[in-house]
Amino acid sequence: MEQKQWHQMKTEELQQALQLDPDQGLTEEEAGERRKTSGYNELSEGVKISPVALFLNQFKDFMVLVLLGATLISGLLGEYLDAVTIVAIIFINGILGFIQEFRAERSLRALKQLSAPTTRVVRDGKVIYIAARELVPGDVVLVESGDRVPADVRWIETNSCSVEESALTGESMPVNKHSAEILEEDVPLGDQKNIGFMGTMVTRGTARGVVIRTGMETEMGKIADLIQNTESQETPLQHRLEQLGKILIGVSLGLTILVVVAGILHGQPVPGMFLAGVSLAVAAIPEGLPAIVTIALALGVQRMIKRKAIVRKLPSVETLGCASVICSDKTGTLTQNKMTVTRVWLGGRTMEVTGQGYEPAGQILLKGKPVELRSDQALRRLLQVGGLCNNAEIIETAQEESRSRRKGKEAEPAAVWELKGDPTEGALLTLASKMGLTQTSLANMYQRDKEFPFDSTRKLMSVIVSHQGGRLLCTKGAPDVLLDKCTYILWDGNVVPLTPTLRQKVLGANEKMASEALRVLGLAYRDLRPHDRPESETEAECQLIFIGLTGMIDPPRKEVRDAISKCRRAGIKTVMITGDHRTTAEAIAAQLGILPRNGLSMTGQELARLDDKELDARVDQTYVYARVSPEHKLRIVKSLQRKGHVVAMTGDGVNDAPAIKAADIGIAMGITGTDVSKEASSLILSDDNFSTIVAAIEEGRSIYENIRKFIRYLLASNVGEILTMFFAMMMGLPLPLAPIQILWVNLVTDGLPAMALGVDQPEKDLMEQKPRGAKENIFARRLGWKIISRGFLIGLCTLGAFWLTLRIAPNDPAQLAKAQSVAFATLVMAQLIHVFDCRSSRSIFHRNPLQNKSLVLAVASSVLLMLGVMYIEALQPIFKTVPLGLKEWALTLVAAGIPTFLMGAGSVWGGRRNRRRSMMTKSANISA
Ligand code: ATP
């Protein structure tokens, strides 16, 4: 066994213990072997509900138990057939419920898998991304600011690395980590400076570590039971529906009791009335509602995944539909994040750069003529600093040229230049390579001693490199920030003091490039004296010599302009929040149609000067925030929220997490986002693209409308069922439906058609309407009225058809059976016609009824099921049905059609009248 603990070992001892080469990492084979003993690197999940338990849960419902009891009693009284059939129907209902819930559960689990974390690891000498659960002891992992430490690791290299370990130690201040520290004693976790613990968060810097423990063996694993994720995924709507469900149970039970009492008072036999009452209660309680809501949510979420939006928190699906402002990052979300340097400014000279992408082909031209690197020391220094102060890598890969193959030629491999790392840095590498300063040649000449990593608050990055006995500090970053750290400038080949005039010249050049939508970066350097050992960035980044500026294009994403105008039509404001220069941001915002003519822009500095009240007064007119730091984002979100907006906010860095969390819909970037931002988010864009947010909002709206559609359908159907029985009992008529028929209506109409409504296509003008209010009641926009009016008519028409048939021979039991069959068919058909009406917020005439294929199929199978129990002779005695003649069918269909078509015609007429009235008002206004 280990003699020393991991934190007490020197690097060599560590390598020996784990048998590894830190540069090569493990081989895939070796990792596979080790996994056999170590298992997957994951914490065991909490107790899962088994399918059997899920199935049994279906029968736990109070009313179902009462029905089973009632059935048992009627069985004991000799109604065997009834009893068996009712049990069969309850069983089928249970299976349907089980399938719904099982599907819902499975899709939720699949979603969880999708947002599972990945990590960077060295395998076979290459840096690759793998799922964090694949890690094994001995793997070499790389982390940077914003990452979660994926397993317990022993650091072997750290660059200004701090880790926040509050999840483990409760200490919220980040701890500095040092790979070199060897701890002799058995120190507590919080003091183990050379160890990284699974689940803790890197807040600063970069580091390389060797995995020492995985999964349940880690320190986090030891306390896993305490931190089991018990967060409920219930959405506010689900919660409200659950409460509504309770009210509906009360109302249904109350009405059912009224029906039963009225029936008994009018001379109906007590046992029969009791069974009818219980069946009615079972049918009237919309027990399928929660499961269908979950399915509609889960299926909608799957459609979102196809559109590249991964929902992490189900409640956000609802909030998405209410979003009234989207605050979006610029780089990579609105733009392509494919940077190419097109301009260089050096001591008053402006140069153009040719070539595209990351291919090192192109020239630097001054007044149209190629510049010679040999004779231009300033340019050489600029390229060197850009190439050295850099963590990106450009790899040449070969790709088959399909065009030449199509022409019948030999396939020629074409070079493809692939970037690994930050595109801004990639652009600088390409610029240097265009002039022959390749990454390899720079790496051969200079050795990196230290790095002060880029940080979006500081907006600078520096490295210290040494070569031929000398040491150089290279810095790059936002020109306005960098200039404050410079005291000299390279001008005409000489280092001269940075006078206010020269400073103005630099700023003027910066402004000019920015106004052309270029992203501008400044570069500076300083020779270090032998005794200079700066430990912090403040010590290092001072008295610099400013070299020049590079301007890069980052073209807007093609689809974004359309997405923004779609948002505008949908009443959603788009706001750009960027760390970039104000002028660059404004230029791009104008190109994309974000910044209207009277719209304002604001810088982080200006924002910092405003108090909350002043910010609130301007926030509605401001469309661009530039040079902001992540903490400003939080103030913007809060201010917008105070103004009553529902805010969607994007972010990628570790410092963006508070704003993402505070936003109503926190959005993280799938590709460039840090683990921390992803964990804080409720939505992840797997393509980092703004248009995906708009697609998600569209889906969010559509899901909500679909939920409203089937709530409308289910509740109107139930109102219809109850009222049919209620009216009949009040009028002293016999039971219009036998108990078993009530249960069958419930089975054939509630399940499939409601589910098909849950996946209905959205109405055409979905994104032409204003966002709904966050507190809007589900029954708002006349939904409640529609439920009651349609339900009332369904009840009335069913009873009418029953009465008209019964009236012919009121005392003949055969006629009563026929009248019951007419009522049964009318009720089913009225609901199945009404389901098409539910697809539109206007009327049945506004949409093609055949568009939703699943609905057509569901309705067709429900009709078949109904015909089955009416026309299959063997089933007739069970369901107490008789086949109907033409006359009865005509009556049935007319009665069934009235609720939908009458109200539909009414709304069409009303719509026309409104339009005519508004036209008349308009023309009256014009003539006035
Ligand atoms: P957005 O917030 O829209 O993504 P951004 O990428 O410009 O915009 P940051 O990444 O915070 O925002 O960058 C802010 C500024 O920092 C940039 O305008 C640039 O001047 C500078 N900068 C960006 N990347 C680097 C880097 N790798 N090294 C040094 N400076 C950088």
mmCIF file of C-alpha atoms and ligand atoms in Angstrom, residues 328-335 337 339 389-391 422-425 428 453-462 475-481 519-522 554 576-581 584 625 627-630 633 652 656, ligand 1:
data_model
loop_
_atom_site.group_PDB
_atom_site.id
_atom_site.type_symbol
_atom_site.label_atom_id
_atom_site.label_comp_id
_atom_site.label_asym_id
_atom_site.label_seq_id
_atom_site.Cartn_x
_atom_site.Cartn_y
_atom_site.Cartn_z
ATOM 1 C CA SER A 328 -26.306 38.267 -26.011
ATOM 2 C CA ASP A 329 -22.527 38.172 -26.097
ATOM 3 C CA LYS A 330 -21.088 39.349 -29.344
ATOM 4 C CA THR A 331 -18.057 37.238 -30.120
ATOM 5 C CA GLY A 332 -18.999 33.775 -31.282
ATOM 6 C CA THR A 333 -22.715 34.160 -30.602
ATOM 7 C CA LEU A 334 -23.645 36.986 -32.939
ATOM 8 C CA THR A 335 -20.405 36.671 -34.902
ATOM 9 C CA ASN A 337 -15.624 33.821 -33.945
ATOM 10 C CA MET A 339 -10.843 35.863 -36.665
ATOM 11 C CA CYS A 389 1.781 35.578 -25.916
ATOM 12 C CA ASN A 390 -0.415 32.868 -27.241
ATOM 13 C CA ASN A 391 -1.907 29.511 -26.205
ATOM 14 C CA ASP A 422 -8.845 31.030 -28.814
ATOM 15 C CA PRO A 423 -9.603 32.407 -32.333
ATOM 16 C CA THR A 424 -8.180 35.830 -31.402
ATOM 17 C CA GLU A 425 -4.874 34.134 -30.655
ATOM 18 C CA LEU A 428 -2.177 36.300 -34.449
ATOM 19 C CA PRO A 453 -3.526 34.240 -18.260
ATOM 20 C CA PHE A 454 -6.121 36.306 -20.128
ATOM 21 C CA ASP A 455 -8.993 37.390 -18.024
ATOM 22 C CA SER A 456 -12.015 39.242 -19.346
ATOM 23 C CA THR A 457 -12.035 41.681 -16.447
ATOM 24 C CA ARG A 458 -8.376 42.636 -16.951
ATOM 25 C CA LYS A 459 -8.645 42.292 -20.736
ATOM 26 C CA LEU A 460 -4.908 41.525 -20.934
ATOM 27 C CA MET A 461 -2.612 38.526 -21.165
ATOM 28 C CA SER A 462 1.127 38.355 -20.563
ATOM 29 C CA THR A 475 1.689 41.510 -23.316
ATOM 30 C CA LYS A 476 -1.366 41.800 -25.520
ATOM 31 C CA GLY A 477 -4.885 43.018 -24.887
ATOM 32 C CA ALA A 478 -7.505 45.710 -25.272
ATOM 33 C CA PRO A 479 -5.578 48.794 -26.541
ATOM 34 C CA ASP A 480 -7.259 51.269 -24.199
ATOM 35 C CA VAL A 481 -6.331 49.129 -21.210
ATOM 36 C CA ARG A 519 -11.700 43.738 -33.255
ATOM 37 C CA VAL A 520 -8.542 45.576 -32.194
ATOM 38 C CA LEU A 521 -5.777 44.191 -30.039
ATOM 39 C CA GLY A 522 -2.716 46.081 -28.843
ATOM 40 C CA ASP A 554 -14.973 38.495 -37.230
ATOM 41 C CA MET A 576 -25.518 43.130 -27.279
ATOM 42 C CA ILE A 577 -23.187 42.850 -24.301
ATOM 43 C CA THR A 578 -19.536 42.597 -25.140
ATOM 44 C CA GLY A 579 -16.073 43.016 -23.755
ATOM 45 C CA ASP A 580 -15.064 44.519 -27.090
ATOM 46 C CA HIS A 581 -14.545 48.199 -27.927
ATOM 47 C CA THR A 584 -16.540 47.899 -32.902
ATOM 48 C CA TYR A 625 -23.063 47.550 -23.774
ATOM 49 C CA ARG A 627 -16.144 47.030 -22.683
ATOM 50 C CA VAL A 628 -18.183 45.521 -19.892
ATOM 51 C CA SER A 629 -16.813 43.219 -17.257
ATOM 52 C CA PRO A 630 -18.810 40.186 -16.231
ATOM 53 C CA LYS A 633 -23.881 41.880 -16.656
ATOM 54 C CA ASP A 652 -19.339 31.753 -21.192
ATOM 55 C CA ASP A 656 -20.549 35.243 -15.981
HETATM 56 P P1 ATP B 1 -17.888 38.961 -25.949
HETATM 57 O O1 ATP B 1 -18.036 39.407 -24.540
HETATM 58 O O2 ATP B 1 -18.934 39.437 -26.837
HETATM 59 O O3 ATP B 1 -17.586 37.513 -26.112
HETATM 60 P P2 ATP B 1 -15.179 39.653 -26.368
HETATM 61 O O4 ATP B 1 -14.730 38.320 -26.781
HETATM 62 O O5 ATP B 1 -14.613 40.802 -27.103
HETATM 63 O O6 ATP B 1 -16.699 39.829 -26.492
HETATM 64 P P3 ATP B 1 -13.684 39.378 -23.997
HETATM 65 O O7 ATP B 1 -13.303 38.000 -24.365
HETATM 66 O O8 ATP B 1 -14.019 39.708 -22.609
HETATM 67 O O9 ATP B 1 -14.915 39.858 -24.832
HETATM 68 O O10 ATP B 1 -12.531 40.322 -24.512
HETATM 69 C C1 ATP B 1 -12.461 41.686 -24.148
HETATM 70 C C2 ATP B 1 -11.280 42.348 -24.808
HETATM 71 O O11 ATP B 1 -10.100 41.716 -24.354
HETATM 72 C C3 ATP B 1 -11.270 42.192 -26.308
HETATM 73 O O12 ATP B 1 -11.942 43.241 -26.953
HETATM 74 C C4 ATP B 1 -9.793 42.212 -26.632
HETATM 75 O O13 ATP B 1 -9.346 43.526 -26.781
HETATM 76 C C5 ATP B 1 -9.156 41.611 -25.407
HETATM 77 N N1 ATP B 1 -8.851 40.190 -25.622
HETATM 78 C C6 ATP B 1 -9.669 39.241 -26.052
HETATM 79 N N2 ATP B 1 -9.054 38.049 -26.109
HETATM 80 C C7 ATP B 1 -7.808 38.250 -25.697
HETATM 81 C C8 ATP B 1 -6.669 37.416 -25.513
HETATM 82 N N3 ATP B 1 -6.689 36.129 -25.766
HETATM 83 N N4 ATP B 1 -5.533 37.983 -25.061
HETATM 84 C C9 ATP B 1 -5.491 39.295 -24.778
HETATM 85 N N5 ATP B 1 -6.518 40.120 -24.936
HETATM 86 C C10 ATP B 1 -7.668 39.632 -25.386
#
